[in-house]
């Protein structure tokens, strides 16, 4: 397995494989970029509708081309047909959700299933026709890169390159509209037109991706890499760039893996690679990842326990909680038998004092206290400026130490 | 006539039952704006079925339905985990989940086919309504002949049971379903357990999708969840009437669609038939298109404001 995978990984498994790999990577990058904008617009599943809506156009183009030249396989014509019916589906989704009271979810579901169904009907028409190349048509369902001709690979690669360039040129308008549509409008950007452009590019990605991952899986290329990228950064420009990189990486891994053995479906492997990248991001990303959140939660819990333990010590209350006792012991505030050390007594007094300052602060400035995250748990000197603390100390003294 | 009994009676009945069952549940999905959960669940029926085949080694229907059911629950759990722990928007979480699971299904299928096993991807996607032939259905007399009735395709009984279960669910939980569909916060405040009802609804959608999967395929079944209910939503503001409309639309789609697929082109003088499942979904989509253009309540609030 490995010795078959390695040549593909370093682009030395033959001209055609290299071409397909590069084409798929460009496509993955373009899909990732556009998908990132679509994700920011919260319309990820629109691509699901577009994808399924390509089938009837594909089938009709096949019938038409087949009627003219006897063989339905002619990629540019098929892609044009797919694009036309995808555009119709896209327009219907927009129209239904804008003009009727149905939500966008119902519009997407209705369009994707009805178009796909009509495509299936057309495929049964084709099956009873006398046209060659029918088996090539089913390749569009789950993708078929293995049997791709060099001409087709070149077409896909150059389309993907053009697409990538288009997104790169339009990135400012897209970012503006995705980030703050109202502000964009005040800057003279036509939001509706930018949205339309975005969806048209999304449609182009889907149509070009048909041959690589197949009709049903191309939607993953536009959703999974952007969602993964979102875990690593909060800044939209970086997220878009990262989504492009992750999309290309998923395509690279998927295509090379599938070329290692004959029966491996490329589309599925690209999607599963994208999912593996997603899973890593989901678990391990700093700040937004699951591990990071769990760690942050643990740290917070320990701080609460430690503080409550010290407060109990200063009030001479018995402590029963196991975690609290463990934390106090580890910090050297109490001995093994539970008696407070000198250091512990000092820390307890400090905690008590701090708690009083915080209580006073909360009473004097309830509005400000609300805005401070974990107010009362952080050391007050790190949160408030020295003069504010001085003022609090004065008031505390004046009230006789009672907050 | 005997041709009809043998080749068309069972598929048509199955199509009618499935369409009406899915449409009934679809009403609540459309009201809750959760239509796309049926999309996610229908796509993952494939990996579920392939996985259960690889595990049990049989293509027995019970094992497959169980596999598909488990995969549906896994999907719902995955979507929820990604949404909650990753703070990802729900539609994106759905997209990540169902595409990955579907890809896994295709991969498993290809790998297992390499070792000489046959499950057809195309049938999984398009369904195969036409294969439900009742060989003993030679005439009207077969309907009262126990021996002939015993040879009815088992899918008929299966979709019948599923339809009954779904019907009982909707009748028993009707108040909870309605409450949860219109105001889930109010439902929670009066302890109507909206989360539990949500989960039950999703489970019912999975059960119906799986029963339909075998006959009409995984993607076309989405049309039956969404189109009749959405069309009904544009006909009336009254939930009871909406349910009735959705049932009527589902019935019309199944009957007209099946007839067009089987006899439409023959009536035109061409000797060929089309995908019945595809035609049924297409008719459902056309009905929705008509209600979008002329349905009396298509505008919702705007119409109320003018009234």
XYZ file of C-alpha atoms in Angstrom:
710
model
C 0.000 0.000 0.000
C 2.665 2.469 1.070
C 4.960 1.716 -1.865
C 2.067 2.365 -4.240
C 1.060 5.558 -2.422
C 4.509 7.148 -2.218
C 5.102 7.758 -5.958
C 1.725 9.473 -6.180
C 2.548 11.626 -3.156
C 5.700 12.965 -4.774
C 3.979 13.371 -8.170
C 5.910 10.640 -9.936
C 3.118 8.125 -10.596
C 2.711 9.099 -14.195
C 1.637 12.146 -16.188
C -2.089 11.547 -15.920
C -2.118 10.948 -12.174
C -0.063 14.077 -11.604
C -2.399 16.109 -13.763
C -5.456 14.799 -11.931
C -3.835 15.434 -8.555
C -2.982 19.027 -9.422
C -6.422 19.632 -10.920
C -8.147 18.220 -7.848
C -5.956 20.318 -5.557
C -6.821 23.507 -7.434
C -10.464 22.520 -7.273
C -10.187 21.791 -3.538
C -8.594 25.187 -2.932
C -11.262 26.999 -4.937
C -14.066 25.065 -3.237
C -12.565 25.773 0.184
C -12.321 29.502 -0.496
C -15.830 29.875 -1.829
C -17.185 27.564 0.842
C -15.628 29.787 3.507
C -17.590 32.792 2.268
C -20.739 30.704 1.985
C -20.234 29.441 5.546
C -19.842 33.010 6.800
C -23.126 33.816 5.029
C -24.673 30.828 6.857
C -25.832 29.195 3.623
C -23.708 26.061 3.537
C -26.440 23.724 2.379
C -27.281 25.793 -0.683
C -24.451 23.905 -2.366
C -26.317 20.683 -1.559
C -29.264 21.911 -3.639
C -26.999 23.111 -6.460
C -25.180 19.793 -6.643
C -28.287 17.675 -6.966
C -29.795 20.135 -9.399
C -27.031 19.402 -11.926
C -28.320 15.901 -12.679
C -31.233 16.693 -15.058
C -29.070 19.130 -17.051
C -26.317 16.565 -17.237
C -28.731 13.915 -18.472
C -30.383 16.211 -20.992
C -27.022 17.306 -22.367
C -26.080 13.644 -22.631
C -29.222 12.904 -24.639
C -28.650 15.909 -26.891
C -24.974 15.222 -27.516
C -25.730 11.542 -27.966
C -28.419 12.334 -30.542
C -25.949 14.455 -32.505
C -22.791 12.363 -32.394
C -23.919 8.955 -31.112
C -21.740 9.103 -28.011
C -22.897 11.248 -25.104
C -19.502 11.709 -23.531
C -18.245 15.189 -24.282
C -17.198 16.925 -21.090
C -17.588 20.628 -21.975
C -21.134 20.031 -23.250
C -22.072 17.963 -20.211
C -20.702 20.619 -17.847
C -22.641 23.327 -19.680
C -25.863 21.333 -19.295
C -25.126 20.721 -15.627
C -24.441 24.421 -15.085
C -27.693 25.460 -16.745
C -29.886 23.207 -14.638
C -27.915 24.082 -11.499
C -28.557 27.755 -12.236
C -32.276 27.044 -12.599
C -32.260 25.167 -9.279
C -30.373 27.986 -7.577
C -32.809 30.543 -8.899
C -35.745 28.429 -7.689
C -34.274 28.164 -4.173
C -33.884 31.951 -4.078
C -37.329 32.536 -5.521
C -39.145 30.121 -3.200
C -37.506 31.434 -0.054
C -37.996 35.067 -1.053
C -41.492 34.952 -2.520
C -43.290 32.382 -0.369
C -43.424 31.844 3.334
C -41.461 28.605 3.098
C -38.049 28.685 4.742
C -34.797 28.279 2.871
C -34.504 24.735 4.298
C -37.737 23.635 2.617
C -36.723 25.373 -0.616
C -33.343 23.610 -0.638
C -34.828 20.213 0.153
C -37.609 20.527 -2.401
C -35.290 21.654 -5.196
C -32.578 19.096 -4.536
C -34.908 16.127 -4.353
C -37.185 17.110 -7.222
C -34.341 17.949 -9.591
C -32.490 14.786 -8.683
C -35.662 12.756 -9.183
C -36.263 14.278 -12.597
C -32.652 13.508 -13.463
C -33.250 9.881 -12.506
C -36.294 9.812 -14.797
C -34.133 11.144 -17.634
C -31.503 8.502 -16.922
C -34.136 5.813 -17.442
C -34.881 7.479 -20.767
C -31.207 7.287 -21.686
C -31.048 3.642 -20.709
C -33.657 2.811 -23.302
C -31.895 4.897 -25.949
C -29.282 3.697 -28.360
C -26.407 5.897 -27.179
C -22.950 4.710 -26.225
C -21.016 5.889 -23.213
C -23.873 5.347 -20.767
C -21.604 3.859 -18.150
C -19.667 7.128 -18.167
C -22.780 8.900 -16.955
C -23.018 6.937 -13.730
C -19.466 8.095 -12.967
C -20.932 11.507 -12.241
C -22.860 10.157 -9.288
C -19.948 9.067 -7.138
C -17.083 10.412 -9.215
C -14.648 8.658 -11.482
C -11.174 10.027 -11.684
C -9.553 6.735 -12.597
C -10.934 6.781 -16.132
C -10.301 10.463 -16.664
C -8.760 11.462 -19.982
C -5.827 13.845 -20.054
C -7.978 16.353 -21.962
C -10.615 16.244 -19.245
C -8.047 16.596 -16.484
C -6.621 19.644 -18.251
C -10.053 21.179 -18.646
C -10.804 20.687 -14.943
C -7.424 22.045 -13.883
C -7.684 25.175 -16.034
C -11.298 25.844 -14.946
C -10.277 25.446 -11.313
C -7.369 27.838 -11.825
C -9.630 30.447 -13.394
C -12.069 30.046 -10.535
C -9.357 30.457 -7.933
C -8.231 33.666 -9.632
C -11.802 34.992 -9.753
C -12.281 34.373 -6.033
C -8.922 35.943 -5.277
C -9.825 39.098 -7.213
C -13.265 39.383 -5.618
C -12.167 38.534 -2.064
C -12.567 42.089 -0.680
C -16.197 42.464 -1.773
C -17.019 38.972 -0.522
C -15.415 39.570 2.871
C -17.195 42.878 3.276
C -20.588 41.391 2.481
C -20.042 38.277 4.596
C -18.755 40.193 7.578
C -21.107 43.150 7.687
C -23.715 43.391 4.900
C -25.155 46.672 6.197
C -21.767 48.350 6.316
C -21.041 46.984 2.853
C -24.173 48.671 1.570
C -23.126 52.041 2.982
C -19.815 51.604 1.150
C -21.684 51.371 -2.123
C -21.351 47.610 -2.514
C -24.397 45.996 -4.091
C -25.024 43.183 -1.591
C -27.482 41.350 -3.775
C -25.121 41.297 -6.723
C -22.154 40.136 -4.632
C -24.302 37.370 -3.132
C -25.356 36.307 -6.610
C -21.739 36.314 -7.797
C -20.749 34.206 -4.806
C -23.443 31.661 -5.574
C -22.491 31.585 -9.265
C -18.890 30.811 -8.348
C -20.131 28.162 -5.926
C -22.103 26.693 -8.802
C -19.007 26.696 -11.009
C -17.055 24.805 -8.347
C -19.801 22.242 -8.034
C -20.042 21.697 -11.770
C -16.288 21.356 -12.247
C -16.084 19.083 -9.207
C -18.703 16.679 -10.614
C -16.205 14.588 -12.499
C -13.717 14.487 -9.618
C -15.752 13.639 -6.522
C -19.129 12.949 -8.046
C -22.444 14.683 -7.735
C -23.298 13.743 -4.188
C -19.915 14.266 -2.599
C -18.791 17.543 -4.152
C -20.888 19.350 -1.577
C -18.455 18.145 1.106
C -15.594 20.039 -0.558
C -17.446 23.299 -0.082
C -18.464 22.669 3.525
C -15.905 20.592 5.430
C -12.618 22.497 4.811
C -14.152 25.895 5.711
C -15.704 24.464 8.880
C -12.275 23.014 9.798
C -10.578 26.345 9.096
C -13.068 28.132 11.330
C -11.671 26.256 14.341
C -8.183 27.698 13.925
C -8.880 31.375 13.506
C -11.426 34.084 14.212
C -10.250 36.353 11.400
C -12.182 35.928 8.133
C -9.254 36.594 5.715
C -7.115 33.969 7.415
C -10.029 31.582 7.559
C -10.590 31.877 3.805
C -6.914 31.273 3.073
C -6.749 28.351 5.485
C -9.904 26.812 3.993
C -8.223 26.918 0.578
C -5.106 25.223 1.937
C -7.107 22.543 3.771
C -9.271 21.924 0.697
C -6.176 21.428 -1.452
C -4.656 19.167 1.200
C -7.786 17.004 1.346
C -7.800 16.680 -2.444
C -4.081 15.856 -2.482
C -4.411 13.130 0.149
C -7.585 11.703 -1.388
C -6.392 11.508 -4.994
C -2.988 10.084 -4.128
C -4.513 7.517 -1.763
C -7.008 6.363 -4.381
C -4.315 5.969 -7.025
C -2.555 3.478 -4.788
C -5.108 0.763 -5.539
C -7.435 0.196 -8.435
C -10.787 -0.140 -6.688
C -10.611 2.867 -4.374
C -13.164 5.604 -5.136
C -11.426 8.994 -5.360
C -14.370 11.148 -4.338
C -14.972 9.227 -1.128
C -11.308 9.348 -0.173
C -11.114 13.107 -0.753
C -14.192 13.602 1.425
C -12.888 11.275 4.122
C -9.519 13.057 4.104
C -11.380 16.331 4.546
C -13.273 14.753 7.436
C -10.017 13.568 9.047
C -8.711 17.140 8.846
C -11.980 18.367 10.317
C -11.779 15.868 13.169
C -8.259 16.986 14.037
C -9.333 20.628 14.008
C -12.442 19.861 16.038
C -10.432 18.104 18.726
C -7.067 19.822 18.801
C -7.484 23.429 17.664
C -6.284 25.933 20.261
C -9.119 27.897 21.900
C -12.071 26.547 19.882
C -11.149 22.854 19.866
C -12.738 20.353 22.217
C -9.506 19.623 24.132
C -8.766 23.307 24.579
C -12.308 23.922 25.874
C -12.058 20.998 28.260
C -8.717 22.229 29.606
C -10.056 25.737 30.046
C -13.051 24.350 31.894
C -10.802 22.272 34.167
C -8.610 25.270 34.970
C -11.631 27.352 35.799
C -13.048 24.664 38.064
C -9.771 24.347 39.969
C -9.575 28.072 40.517
C -13.099 28.144 41.911
C -12.342 25.222 44.228
C -9.064 26.732 45.425
C -10.644 30.094 46.134
C -13.614 28.545 47.974
C -11.209 26.398 50.025
C -9.121 29.394 51.078
C -12.249 31.346 52.004
C -13.475 28.426 54.132
C -10.065 28.309 55.855
C -10.168 32.017 56.689
C -13.627 31.560 58.215
C -12.512 28.424 60.059
C -15.137 26.308 58.325
C -14.419 22.592 57.835
C -13.708 21.491 54.240
C -15.114 18.176 52.999
C -14.750 18.383 49.242
C -12.056 15.982 47.992
C -10.904 18.089 45.043
C -10.656 21.219 47.206
C -8.551 19.394 49.809
C -6.273 17.968 47.139
C -5.733 21.365 45.518
C -5.019 23.054 48.859
C -2.558 20.349 49.818
C -0.776 20.509 46.483
C -0.440 24.296 46.777
C 1.098 23.839 50.225
C -1.734 25.689 51.993
C -2.553 22.772 54.302
C -0.645 19.805 55.735
C -1.566 16.192 55.163
C -3.662 16.137 58.325
C -5.663 19.163 57.142
C -4.063 21.768 59.423
C -3.315 25.062 57.718
C 0.334 26.000 57.185
C 1.643 29.509 57.780
C 1.641 30.096 54.044
C -1.912 28.785 53.856
C -3.107 31.149 56.581
C -1.550 34.095 54.739
C -3.141 33.004 51.445
C -6.498 32.617 53.168
C -6.304 36.130 54.623
C -5.339 37.429 51.196
C -8.296 35.613 49.577
C -10.689 36.961 52.179
C -9.465 40.493 51.615
C -9.688 40.103 47.868
C -13.225 38.772 48.178
C -14.237 41.819 50.222
C -12.759 44.182 47.629
C -14.603 42.385 44.864
C -17.873 42.426 46.821
C -17.509 46.154 47.372
C -16.719 46.683 43.700
C -19.777 44.734 42.673
C -21.962 46.769 44.987
C -20.545 50.118 43.862
C -20.360 49.419 40.139
C -22.825 46.609 39.382
C -22.888 47.491 35.690
C -19.112 47.255 35.233
C -18.870 44.070 37.258
C -21.304 42.360 34.894
C -19.018 42.986 31.948
C -15.932 41.535 33.606
C -15.650 37.845 32.899
C -15.179 35.831 36.110
C -15.283 39.042 38.179
C -14.324 38.050 41.705
C -12.116 35.133 40.710
C -9.193 36.883 39.017
C -6.752 38.716 41.295
C -8.226 42.190 41.498
C -4.857 43.868 40.905
C -4.655 42.275 37.489
C -8.105 43.499 36.450
C -8.473 47.013 37.910
C -6.043 49.953 37.755
C -4.119 50.758 40.981
C -6.005 54.003 41.711
C -9.345 52.188 41.557
C -8.049 49.587 44.015
C -6.751 52.335 46.316
C -10.197 53.869 46.352
C -11.788 50.524 47.172
C -9.246 49.964 50.002
C -10.093 53.385 51.482
C -13.809 52.664 51.439
C -13.249 49.251 52.932
C -11.240 50.782 55.790
C -13.893 53.440 56.338
C -16.614 50.838 56.655
C -14.566 48.948 59.254
C -13.522 46.075 57.059
C -17.104 45.005 56.351
C -17.962 44.929 52.693
C -56.081 -6.424 -15.537
C -53.980 -9.315 -14.371
C -50.972 -7.404 -15.651
C -51.910 -4.566 -13.362
C -52.386 -6.918 -10.393
C -49.058 -8.588 -10.986
C -46.819 -5.666 -11.852
C -48.432 -2.523 -10.551
C -50.720 -3.149 -7.600
C -47.994 -3.754 -5.036
C -45.544 -1.035 -6.151
C -48.335 1.481 -6.373
C -49.685 0.606 -2.927
C -46.185 0.768 -1.452
C -45.610 4.127 -3.135
C -48.911 5.488 -1.811
C -48.243 4.308 1.748
C -44.671 5.644 1.798
C -45.621 8.968 0.269
C -48.444 9.569 2.720
C -46.360 8.475 5.721
C -43.417 10.709 4.809
C -45.733 13.619 4.002
C -47.424 13.310 7.400
C -44.112 13.659 9.252
C -42.911 16.259 6.778
C -45.549 18.726 8.012
C -43.795 19.028 11.351
C -40.337 19.235 9.758
C -41.446 22.064 7.482
C -43.091 23.951 10.350
C -39.962 23.596 12.478
C -37.715 24.602 9.601
C -35.916 21.288 9.992
C -36.657 19.937 6.526
C -33.013 19.218 5.876
C -32.735 16.698 8.687
C -34.597 14.349 6.329
C -31.891 15.086 3.755
C -29.115 14.162 6.181
C -30.857 11.010 7.402
C -31.702 9.757 3.924
C -28.087 10.049 2.780
C -26.707 7.998 5.673
C -29.028 5.062 5.079
C -26.427 3.834 2.562
C -23.443 3.508 4.955
C -25.763 1.974 7.543
C -26.910 -0.717 5.170
C -23.423 -1.458 3.859
C -21.973 -1.608 7.368
C -24.702 -3.966 8.576
C -24.044 -6.149 5.568
C -20.326 -6.282 6.253
C -20.965 -7.073 9.922
C -23.685 -9.692 9.557
C -22.845 -10.995 6.105
C -26.506 -11.231 5.140
C -28.760 -9.048 3.069
C -31.691 -9.862 5.380
C -34.005 -6.883 5.616
C -34.138 -6.725 9.406
C -30.359 -6.464 9.722
C -30.279 -3.778 7.050
C -33.056 -1.759 8.630
C -31.299 -1.992 11.965
C -28.042 -0.841 10.373
C -29.729 2.090 8.706
C -31.505 2.958 11.951
C -28.267 2.945 13.920
C -26.558 5.114 11.322
C -29.432 7.597 11.503
C -29.038 7.897 15.267
C -25.243 8.204 14.897
C -25.828 11.016 12.403
C -28.139 12.924 14.702
C -25.694 12.509 17.602
C -22.755 13.620 15.435
C -24.567 16.699 14.165
C -25.487 17.631 17.718
C -21.945 17.082 19.048
C -20.354 19.164 16.260
C -22.920 21.896 16.745
C -22.603 22.014 20.505
C -18.923 21.340 21.220
C -17.541 22.942 18.080
C -20.021 25.856 18.041
C -20.628 25.196 14.347
C -23.828 26.425 12.712
C -26.374 23.611 12.313
C -26.561 23.450 8.510
C -22.761 23.310 8.248
C -22.650 20.605 10.934
C -25.199 18.629 8.917
C -23.193 19.052 5.743
C -19.974 17.823 7.328
C -21.706 14.824 8.895
C -23.801 13.397 6.122
C -21.263 13.868 3.346
C -18.561 12.125 5.379
C -20.793 9.218 6.333
C -22.015 8.889 2.763
C -18.414 8.862 1.531
C -17.636 6.154 4.063
C -20.591 4.151 2.715
C -19.374 4.445 -0.889
C -15.843 3.455 0.141
C -17.070 0.408 2.076
C -19.230 -0.542 -0.864
C -16.388 -0.345 -3.380
C -13.998 -2.226 -1.146
C -16.540 -4.976 -0.425
C -17.478 -5.204 -4.101
C -13.830 -5.826 -4.849
C -14.232 -8.949 -2.752
C -17.145 -10.151 -4.835
C -20.252 -8.761 -3.156
C -23.069 -6.929 -4.873
C -25.076 -4.115 -3.471
C -26.049 -1.699 -6.153
C -25.263 1.968 -5.507
C -27.735 3.020 -8.135
C -30.602 1.155 -6.517
C -29.654 2.648 -3.197
C -29.956 6.106 -4.726
C -32.857 5.660 -7.144
C -34.790 2.893 -5.471
C -36.356 0.010 -7.261
C -40.085 0.221 -6.982
C -40.627 -1.746 -10.191
C -39.074 -4.909 -8.773
C -41.926 -5.473 -6.305
C -43.711 -7.987 -8.507
C -46.570 -10.079 -7.132
C -46.249 -13.261 -9.170
C -49.413 -14.857 -7.793
C -51.479 -11.752 -8.421
C -53.203 -13.167 -11.480
C -56.587 -11.518 -11.031
C -59.088 -10.058 -8.604
C -59.565 -13.507 -7.077
C -55.984 -13.410 -5.807
C -56.988 -10.704 -3.346
C -59.058 -13.224 -1.388
C -56.798 -16.207 -1.972
C -54.663 -16.817 1.151
C -52.033 -18.761 -0.773
C -51.564 -15.930 -3.235
C -51.644 -13.287 -0.504
C -48.841 -15.125 1.296
C -46.552 -14.485 -1.654
C -47.007 -10.713 -1.543
C -43.617 -8.965 -1.492
C -42.574 -8.527 2.176
C -41.869 -4.830 1.604
C -45.618 -4.209 1.505
C -46.152 -5.476 5.045
C -43.065 -3.629 6.217
C -44.134 -0.200 4.941
C -47.611 -0.938 6.302
C -46.274 -1.509 9.805
C -44.074 1.578 9.605
C -47.019 3.666 8.442
C -49.057 2.423 11.389
C -46.267 3.218 13.869
C -45.883 6.729 12.453
C -49.638 7.291 12.548
C -49.843 6.180 16.187
C -46.893 8.444 17.032
C -48.513 11.484 15.440
C -51.882 10.819 17.081
C -50.438 10.191 20.551
C -48.002 13.101 20.498
C -50.111 15.495 18.439
C -50.354 18.164 21.143
C -46.620 18.006 21.895
C -45.724 18.077 18.231
C -47.908 21.095 17.576
C -46.628 22.955 20.626
C -43.002 22.204 19.800
C -43.509 23.270 16.207
C -44.877 26.691 17.062
C -43.266 27.693 20.339
C -40.664 25.364 21.778
C -39.859 27.734 24.652
C -43.460 27.776 25.779
C -43.531 23.997 25.400
C -40.501 23.708 27.684
C -42.089 26.052 30.231
C -45.135 23.822 30.607
C -42.923 20.705 30.779
C -43.986 19.291 27.436
C -40.419 17.964 26.978
C -39.720 19.447 23.520
C -36.245 17.869 23.363
C -37.659 14.380 23.847
C -40.394 14.977 21.284
C -37.738 16.300 18.872
C -35.720 13.135 19.266
C -38.806 10.960 18.786
C -39.729 12.913 15.661
C -36.231 12.445 14.231
C -36.397 8.737 15.046
C -39.734 8.458 13.244
C -38.248 10.274 10.245
C -35.397 7.758 10.252
C -37.785 4.803 10.465
C -39.899 6.126 7.598
C -36.819 6.980 5.520
C -35.416 3.483 5.936
C -38.677 1.798 5.049
C -38.869 4.006 1.983
C -35.200 3.620 1.135
C -35.516 0.136 -0.252
C -38.416 1.024 -2.485
C -37.872 4.587 -3.646
C -34.204 5.229 -2.904
C -32.471 7.545 -0.529
C -32.645 10.882 -2.302
C -36.098 10.727 -3.780
C -37.603 10.049 -0.364
C -36.568 13.583 0.641
C -39.065 14.879 -1.915
C -41.860 13.016 -0.180
C -40.924 14.475 3.200
C -40.767 18.040 1.982
C -42.799 18.708 -1.181
C -46.358 17.669 -0.168
C -46.039 19.261 3.275
C -44.537 22.464 1.888
C -47.264 22.652 -0.748
C -49.913 22.091 1.933
C -48.374 24.860 4.019
C -49.107 27.261 1.169
C -52.743 26.187 0.980
C -53.981 26.946 4.479
C -53.205 28.547 7.827
C -54.926 25.775 9.751
C -52.751 22.866 10.855
C -55.487 20.224 10.607
C -56.301 21.286 7.074
C -52.586 21.395 6.250
C -52.221 17.748 7.287
C -55.195 16.815 5.108
C -53.819 18.737 2.106
C -50.411 17.113 2.507
C -52.023 13.668 2.486
C -54.004 14.519 -0.611
C -50.923 15.862 -2.413
C -48.917 12.766 -1.453
C -51.686 10.501 -2.766
C -51.930 12.412 -6.045
C -48.129 12.367 -6.485
C -47.933 8.617 -5.914
C -50.824 7.681 -8.199
C -50.154 10.156 -11.014
C -46.401 9.697 -10.838
C -46.630 5.943 -10.937
C -49.087 6.021 -13.815
C -46.961 8.455 -15.825
C -43.845 6.363 -15.310
C -45.440 3.052 -16.168
C -48.019 3.968 -18.768
C -47.422 7.571 -19.773
C -45.082 6.903 -22.667
C -46.966 3.762 -23.652
C -50.088 5.881 -23.950
C -48.096 8.163 -26.242
C -47.202 5.156 -28.357
C -43.624 4.725 -27.149
C -42.857 1.327 -25.692
C -40.809 2.249 -22.641
C -41.271 2.968 -18.977
C -39.489 5.404 -16.704
C -38.270 5.384 -13.105
C -41.459 5.303 -11.021
C -39.841 6.698 -7.880
C -38.302 9.532 -9.871
C -41.600 10.355 -11.547
C -43.499 10.386 -8.236
C -41.013 12.859 -6.758
C -41.146 14.950 -9.925
C -44.938 15.175 -9.708
C -44.651 16.153 -6.031
C -42.236 18.918 -7.046
C -44.603 20.125 -9.751
C -47.464 20.278 -7.235
C -45.249 22.395 -4.992
C -44.421 24.654 -7.940
C -48.124 25.147 -8.648
C -48.866 26.066 -5.023
C -45.867 28.413 -4.989
C -47.392 30.232 -7.938
C -51.062 30.171 -6.990
C -51.460 28.791 -3.457
C -53.902 30.918 -1.442
C -51.597 31.286 1.592
C -48.281 31.413 -0.217
C -47.236 34.807 1.098
C -47.912 34.178 4.791
C -47.554 37.365 6.784
C -47.754 39.692 3.813
C -51.207 38.352 2.962
C -52.341 38.771 6.552
C -51.135 42.372 6.537
C -53.176 43.144 3.425
C -56.299 41.456 4.704
